[in-house]
Short mmCIF file of C-alpha atoms and ligand atoms in Angstrom, two decimals:
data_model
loop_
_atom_site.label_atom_id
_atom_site.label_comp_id
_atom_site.label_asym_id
_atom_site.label_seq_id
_atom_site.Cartn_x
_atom_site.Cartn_y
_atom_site.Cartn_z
CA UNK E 1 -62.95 30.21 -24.49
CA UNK E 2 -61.87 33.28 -26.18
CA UNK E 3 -58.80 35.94 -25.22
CA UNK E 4 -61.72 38.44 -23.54
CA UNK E 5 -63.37 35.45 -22.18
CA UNK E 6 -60.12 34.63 -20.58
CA UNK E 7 -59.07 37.87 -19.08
CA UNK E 8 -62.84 38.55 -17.57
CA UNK E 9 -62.12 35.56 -15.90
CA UNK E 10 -58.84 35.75 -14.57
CA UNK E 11 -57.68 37.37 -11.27
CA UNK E 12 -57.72 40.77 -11.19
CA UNK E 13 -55.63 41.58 -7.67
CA UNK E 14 -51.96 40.83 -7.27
CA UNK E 15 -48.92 40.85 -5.36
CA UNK E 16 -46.15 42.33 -7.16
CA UNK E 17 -42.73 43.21 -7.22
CA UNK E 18 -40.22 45.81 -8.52
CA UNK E 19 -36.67 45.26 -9.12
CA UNK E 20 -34.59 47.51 -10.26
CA UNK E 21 -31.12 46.37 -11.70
CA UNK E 22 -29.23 49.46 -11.63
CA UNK E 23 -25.41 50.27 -10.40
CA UNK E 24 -26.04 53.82 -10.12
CA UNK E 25 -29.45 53.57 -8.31
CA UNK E 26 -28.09 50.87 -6.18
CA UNK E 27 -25.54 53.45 -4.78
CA UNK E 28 -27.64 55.90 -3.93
CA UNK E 29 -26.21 58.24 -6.65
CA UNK E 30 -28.90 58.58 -8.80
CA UNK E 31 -32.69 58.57 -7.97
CA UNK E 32 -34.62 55.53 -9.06
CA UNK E 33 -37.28 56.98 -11.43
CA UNK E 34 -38.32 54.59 -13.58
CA UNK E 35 -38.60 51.64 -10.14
CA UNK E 36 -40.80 54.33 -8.05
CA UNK E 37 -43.07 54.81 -11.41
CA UNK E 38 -43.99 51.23 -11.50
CA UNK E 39 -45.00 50.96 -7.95
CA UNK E 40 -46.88 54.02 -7.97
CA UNK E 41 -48.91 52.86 -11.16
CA UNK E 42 -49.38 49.71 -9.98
CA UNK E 43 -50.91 50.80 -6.54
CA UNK E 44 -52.99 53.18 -8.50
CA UNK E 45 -54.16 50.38 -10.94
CA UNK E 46 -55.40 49.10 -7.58
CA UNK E 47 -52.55 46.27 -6.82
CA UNK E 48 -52.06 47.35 -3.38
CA UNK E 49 -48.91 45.79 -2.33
CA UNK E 50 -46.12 45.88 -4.08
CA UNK E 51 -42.90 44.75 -3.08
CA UNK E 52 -39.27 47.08 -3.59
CA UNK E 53 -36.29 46.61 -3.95
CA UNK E 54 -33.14 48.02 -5.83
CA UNK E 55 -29.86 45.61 -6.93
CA UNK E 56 -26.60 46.34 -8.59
CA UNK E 57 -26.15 44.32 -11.98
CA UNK E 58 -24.80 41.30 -10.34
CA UNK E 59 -26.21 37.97 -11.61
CA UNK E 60 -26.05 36.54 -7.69
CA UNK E 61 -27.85 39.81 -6.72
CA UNK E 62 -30.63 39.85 -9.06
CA UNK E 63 -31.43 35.96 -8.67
CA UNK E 64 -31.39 36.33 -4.77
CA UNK E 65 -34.13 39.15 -5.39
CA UNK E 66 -36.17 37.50 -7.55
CA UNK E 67 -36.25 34.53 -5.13
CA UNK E 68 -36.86 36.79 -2.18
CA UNK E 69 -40.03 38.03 -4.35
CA UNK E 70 -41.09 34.34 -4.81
CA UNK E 71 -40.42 33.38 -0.86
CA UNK E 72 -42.47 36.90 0.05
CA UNK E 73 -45.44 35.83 -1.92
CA UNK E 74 -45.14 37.60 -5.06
CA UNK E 75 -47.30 36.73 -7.86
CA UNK E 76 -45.61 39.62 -10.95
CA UNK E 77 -42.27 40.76 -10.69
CA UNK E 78 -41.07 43.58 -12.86
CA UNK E 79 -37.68 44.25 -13.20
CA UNK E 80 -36.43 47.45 -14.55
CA UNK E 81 -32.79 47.59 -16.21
CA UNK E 82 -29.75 45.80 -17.32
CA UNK E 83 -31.46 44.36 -20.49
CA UNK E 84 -29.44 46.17 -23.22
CA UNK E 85 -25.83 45.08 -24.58
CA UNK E 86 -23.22 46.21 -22.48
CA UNK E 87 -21.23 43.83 -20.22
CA UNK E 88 -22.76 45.10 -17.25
CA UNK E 89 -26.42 44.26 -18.86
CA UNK E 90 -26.91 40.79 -16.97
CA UNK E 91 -30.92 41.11 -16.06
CA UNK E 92 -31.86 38.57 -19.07
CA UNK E 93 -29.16 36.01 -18.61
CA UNK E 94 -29.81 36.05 -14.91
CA UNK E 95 -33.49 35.48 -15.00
CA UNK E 96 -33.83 33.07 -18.35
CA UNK E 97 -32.65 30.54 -16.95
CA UNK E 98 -35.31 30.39 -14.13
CA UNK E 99 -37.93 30.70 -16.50
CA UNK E 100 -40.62 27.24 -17.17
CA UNK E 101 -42.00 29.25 -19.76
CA UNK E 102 -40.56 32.46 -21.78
CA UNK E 103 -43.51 34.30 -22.79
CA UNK E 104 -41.35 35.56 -26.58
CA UNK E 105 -44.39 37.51 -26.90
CA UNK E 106 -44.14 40.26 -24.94
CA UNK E 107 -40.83 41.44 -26.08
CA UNK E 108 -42.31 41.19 -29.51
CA UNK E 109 -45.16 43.82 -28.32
CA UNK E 110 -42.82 45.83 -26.14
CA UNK E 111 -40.05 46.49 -29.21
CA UNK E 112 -43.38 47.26 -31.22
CA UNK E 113 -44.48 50.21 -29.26
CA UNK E 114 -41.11 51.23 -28.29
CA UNK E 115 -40.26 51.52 -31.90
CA UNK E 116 -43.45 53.66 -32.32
CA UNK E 117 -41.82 55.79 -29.21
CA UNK E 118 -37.79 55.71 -29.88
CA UNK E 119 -37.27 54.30 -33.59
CA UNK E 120 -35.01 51.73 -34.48
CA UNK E 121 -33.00 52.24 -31.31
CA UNK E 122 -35.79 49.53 -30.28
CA UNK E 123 -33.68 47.12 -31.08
CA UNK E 124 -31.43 47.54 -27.90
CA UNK E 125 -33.26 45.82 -25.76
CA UNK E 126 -33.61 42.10 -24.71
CA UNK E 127 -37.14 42.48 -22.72
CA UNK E 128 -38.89 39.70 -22.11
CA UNK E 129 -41.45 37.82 -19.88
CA UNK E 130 -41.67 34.12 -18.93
CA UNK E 131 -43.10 31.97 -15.83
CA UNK E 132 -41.48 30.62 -12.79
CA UNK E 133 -42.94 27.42 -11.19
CA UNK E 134 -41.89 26.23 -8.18
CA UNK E 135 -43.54 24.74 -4.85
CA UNK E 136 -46.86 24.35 -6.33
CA UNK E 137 -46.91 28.06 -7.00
CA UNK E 138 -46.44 30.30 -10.45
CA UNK E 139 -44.86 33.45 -10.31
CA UNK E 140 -45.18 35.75 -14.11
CA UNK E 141 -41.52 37.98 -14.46
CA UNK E 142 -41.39 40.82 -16.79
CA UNK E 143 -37.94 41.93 -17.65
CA UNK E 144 -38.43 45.79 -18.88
CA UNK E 145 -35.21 48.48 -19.93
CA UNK E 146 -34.70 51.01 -17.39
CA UNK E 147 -35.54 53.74 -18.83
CA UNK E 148 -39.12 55.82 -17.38
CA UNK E 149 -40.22 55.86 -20.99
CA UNK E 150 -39.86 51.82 -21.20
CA UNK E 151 -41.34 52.00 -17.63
CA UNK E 152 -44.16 53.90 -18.70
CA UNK E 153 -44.76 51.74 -22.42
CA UNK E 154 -44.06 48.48 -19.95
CA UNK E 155 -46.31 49.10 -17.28
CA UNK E 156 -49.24 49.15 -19.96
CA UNK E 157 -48.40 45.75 -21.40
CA UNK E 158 -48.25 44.53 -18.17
CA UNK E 159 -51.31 46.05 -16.20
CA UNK E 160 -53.21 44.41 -19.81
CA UNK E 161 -52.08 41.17 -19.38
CA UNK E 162 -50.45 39.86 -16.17
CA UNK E 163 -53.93 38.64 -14.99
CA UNK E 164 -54.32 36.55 -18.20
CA UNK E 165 -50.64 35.25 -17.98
CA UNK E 166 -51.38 34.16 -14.27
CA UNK E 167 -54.03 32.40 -14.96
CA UNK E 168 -52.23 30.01 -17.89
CA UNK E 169 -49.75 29.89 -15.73
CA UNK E 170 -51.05 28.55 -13.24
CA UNK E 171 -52.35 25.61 -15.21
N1 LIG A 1 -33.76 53.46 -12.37
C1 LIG A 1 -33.77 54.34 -13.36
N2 LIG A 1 -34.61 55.41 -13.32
C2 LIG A 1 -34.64 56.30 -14.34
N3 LIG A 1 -33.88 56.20 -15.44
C3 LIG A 1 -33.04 55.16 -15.52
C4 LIG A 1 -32.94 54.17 -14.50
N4 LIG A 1 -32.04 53.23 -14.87
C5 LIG A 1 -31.61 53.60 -16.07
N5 LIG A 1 -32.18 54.77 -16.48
C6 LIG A 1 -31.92 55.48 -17.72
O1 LIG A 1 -32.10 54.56 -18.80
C7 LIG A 1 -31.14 54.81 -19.82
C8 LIG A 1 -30.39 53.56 -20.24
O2 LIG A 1 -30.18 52.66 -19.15
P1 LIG A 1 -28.77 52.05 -18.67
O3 LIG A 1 -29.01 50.65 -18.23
O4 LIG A 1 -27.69 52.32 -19.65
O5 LIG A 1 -28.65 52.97 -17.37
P2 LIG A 1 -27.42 53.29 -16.51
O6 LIG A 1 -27.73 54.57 -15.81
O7 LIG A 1 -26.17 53.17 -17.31
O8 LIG A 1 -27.48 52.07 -15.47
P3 LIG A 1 -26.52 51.82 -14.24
O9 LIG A 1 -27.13 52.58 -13.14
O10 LIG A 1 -26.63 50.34 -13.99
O11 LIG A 1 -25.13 52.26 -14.58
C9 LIG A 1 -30.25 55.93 -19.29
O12 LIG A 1 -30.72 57.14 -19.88
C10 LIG A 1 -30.49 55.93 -17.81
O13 LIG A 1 -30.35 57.21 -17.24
N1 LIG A 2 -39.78 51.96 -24.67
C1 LIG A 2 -38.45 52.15 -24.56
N2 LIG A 2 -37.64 51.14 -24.88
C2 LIG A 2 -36.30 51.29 -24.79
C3 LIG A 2 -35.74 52.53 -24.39
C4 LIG A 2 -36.65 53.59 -24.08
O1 LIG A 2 -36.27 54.71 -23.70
N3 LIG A 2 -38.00 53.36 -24.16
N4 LIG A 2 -34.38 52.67 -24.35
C5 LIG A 2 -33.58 51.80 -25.21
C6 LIG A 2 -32.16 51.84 -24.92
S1 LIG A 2 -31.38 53.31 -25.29
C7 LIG A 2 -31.45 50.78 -24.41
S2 LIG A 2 -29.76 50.83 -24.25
C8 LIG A 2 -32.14 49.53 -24.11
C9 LIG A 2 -31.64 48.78 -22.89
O2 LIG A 2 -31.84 49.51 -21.70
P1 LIG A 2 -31.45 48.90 -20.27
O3 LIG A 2 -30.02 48.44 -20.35
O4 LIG A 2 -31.71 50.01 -19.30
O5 LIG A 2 -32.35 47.73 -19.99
O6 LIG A 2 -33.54 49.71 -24.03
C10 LIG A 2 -34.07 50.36 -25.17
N5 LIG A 2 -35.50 50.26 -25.12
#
C-alpha cells in the first residue's frame, strides 16, 4: 500500500494536546501566542478536543505533562518551546528519552520550510517527533520551537501527517 493509500486509510479524528514549555508564559507575564494558535487550528481542522496546558522549562514539569496527556487520553501532543540551545532549552532532552520511535523525519521537513521562512537561523532548533508506547496504547509527540511562525509552519506538518504516523504507530 502506497503513502496516499495509507493516509486515506488512517484515522482522521484525534485527541490532542498542547504544551507549551515556556518560563515567561508559565508566569503569566507574557501571553501564550503561539500554544492558543495550535489549539485554535486544530479545533478548526475539526479535532475537537484538545487538551492545554502551559509548563515552565523544567525537565520534571514537562515529563509530568506529557504523561498527564497520555493518562487523559491523548492521541498527538504538540509541544511548543524550549527546543533551541540555551540552558534553559530542556523540551528535547526531556521528551527523547520517552520516545519508542523518533520520527528524524519531521525535523528534517520542519528545518526545510523554516529555512524557506527564516534562513539559516533554521538551524537553531532541535524539533522533532517520535512515538510513545505504553499500556497497549501509542501516543505521536511533536516537539515544535515556540515561536507563532514555527507554530504556524508546524501545525501544517502535523495536521498532514499525524493520522498517518498514528496509524504505524499503532502497529
Ligand atoms: N508561547 C509563545 N507564544 C508566542 N511567542 C513565543 C512563545 N514562546 C516563545 N515565543 C517567542 O519565540 C522566540 C524564541 O523563543 P524562546 O524559547 O527563546 O522564548 P522565550 O520567550 O525566551 O521563552 P521563555 O518564556 O521560556 O523565557 C521569541 O521571540 C519568543 O518571544
Ligand atoms: N519555522 C520557524 N522555525 C524556527 C523559528 C521561527 O521563528 N520559525 N525560530 C528559530 C529560533 S530563533 C530559535 S532560537 C529556535 C528555538 O526556539 P525555541 O527555543 O523557542 O524552541 O527555533 C528556530 N526555528
Amino acid at each position: 500500500m502506497g503513502a496516499e493509500e495509507h493516509k486515506r486509510r488512517a484515522p482522521k479524528k484525534f485527541k490532542f494536546a498542547v504544551i507549551t514549555v515556556s518560563d515567561t508564559a508559565s508566569r503569566g507575564e507574557k501571553e501564550d501566542k503561539s500554544g492558543k494558535f495550535l489549539v485554535e487550528e486544530l479545533k478548526k481542522a475539526g479535532h475537537e478536543r484538545v487538551l492545554y496546558k502551559i509548563v515552565p522549562d523544567e525537565k520534571i514539569e514537562i515529563i509530568g505533562a506529557v504523561v498527564e496527556a497520555f493518562e487523559r487520553g491523548a492521541e498527538v501532543v504538540v509541544t511548543s518551546g524550549g527546543t533551541g540551545i540555551a540552558s534553559r532549552d530542556v523540551t528535547i532532552e526531556s521528551i527523547r528519552p520517552l520516545f519508542d520511535k523518533e520520527l528524524t523525519g519531521f525535523g528534517e521537513i520542519f528545518r526545510l520550510l523554516s529555512y524557506e521562512e527564516i534562513g539559516t537561523a533554521a538551524v537553531m532548533t532541535r524539533a522533532t517527533a517520535g512515538i510513545i508506547r505504553s499500556s497497549g496504547r501509542a501516543m505521536a509527540i511533536f516537539c515544535l520551537p515556540g515561536s507563532l511562525g514555527a507554530a504556524k509552519t508546524g501545525v501544517k506538518i502535523i495536521l498532514k501527517e499525524a493520522g498517518h504516523v498514528l496509524k504505524h504507530g499503532r502497529e
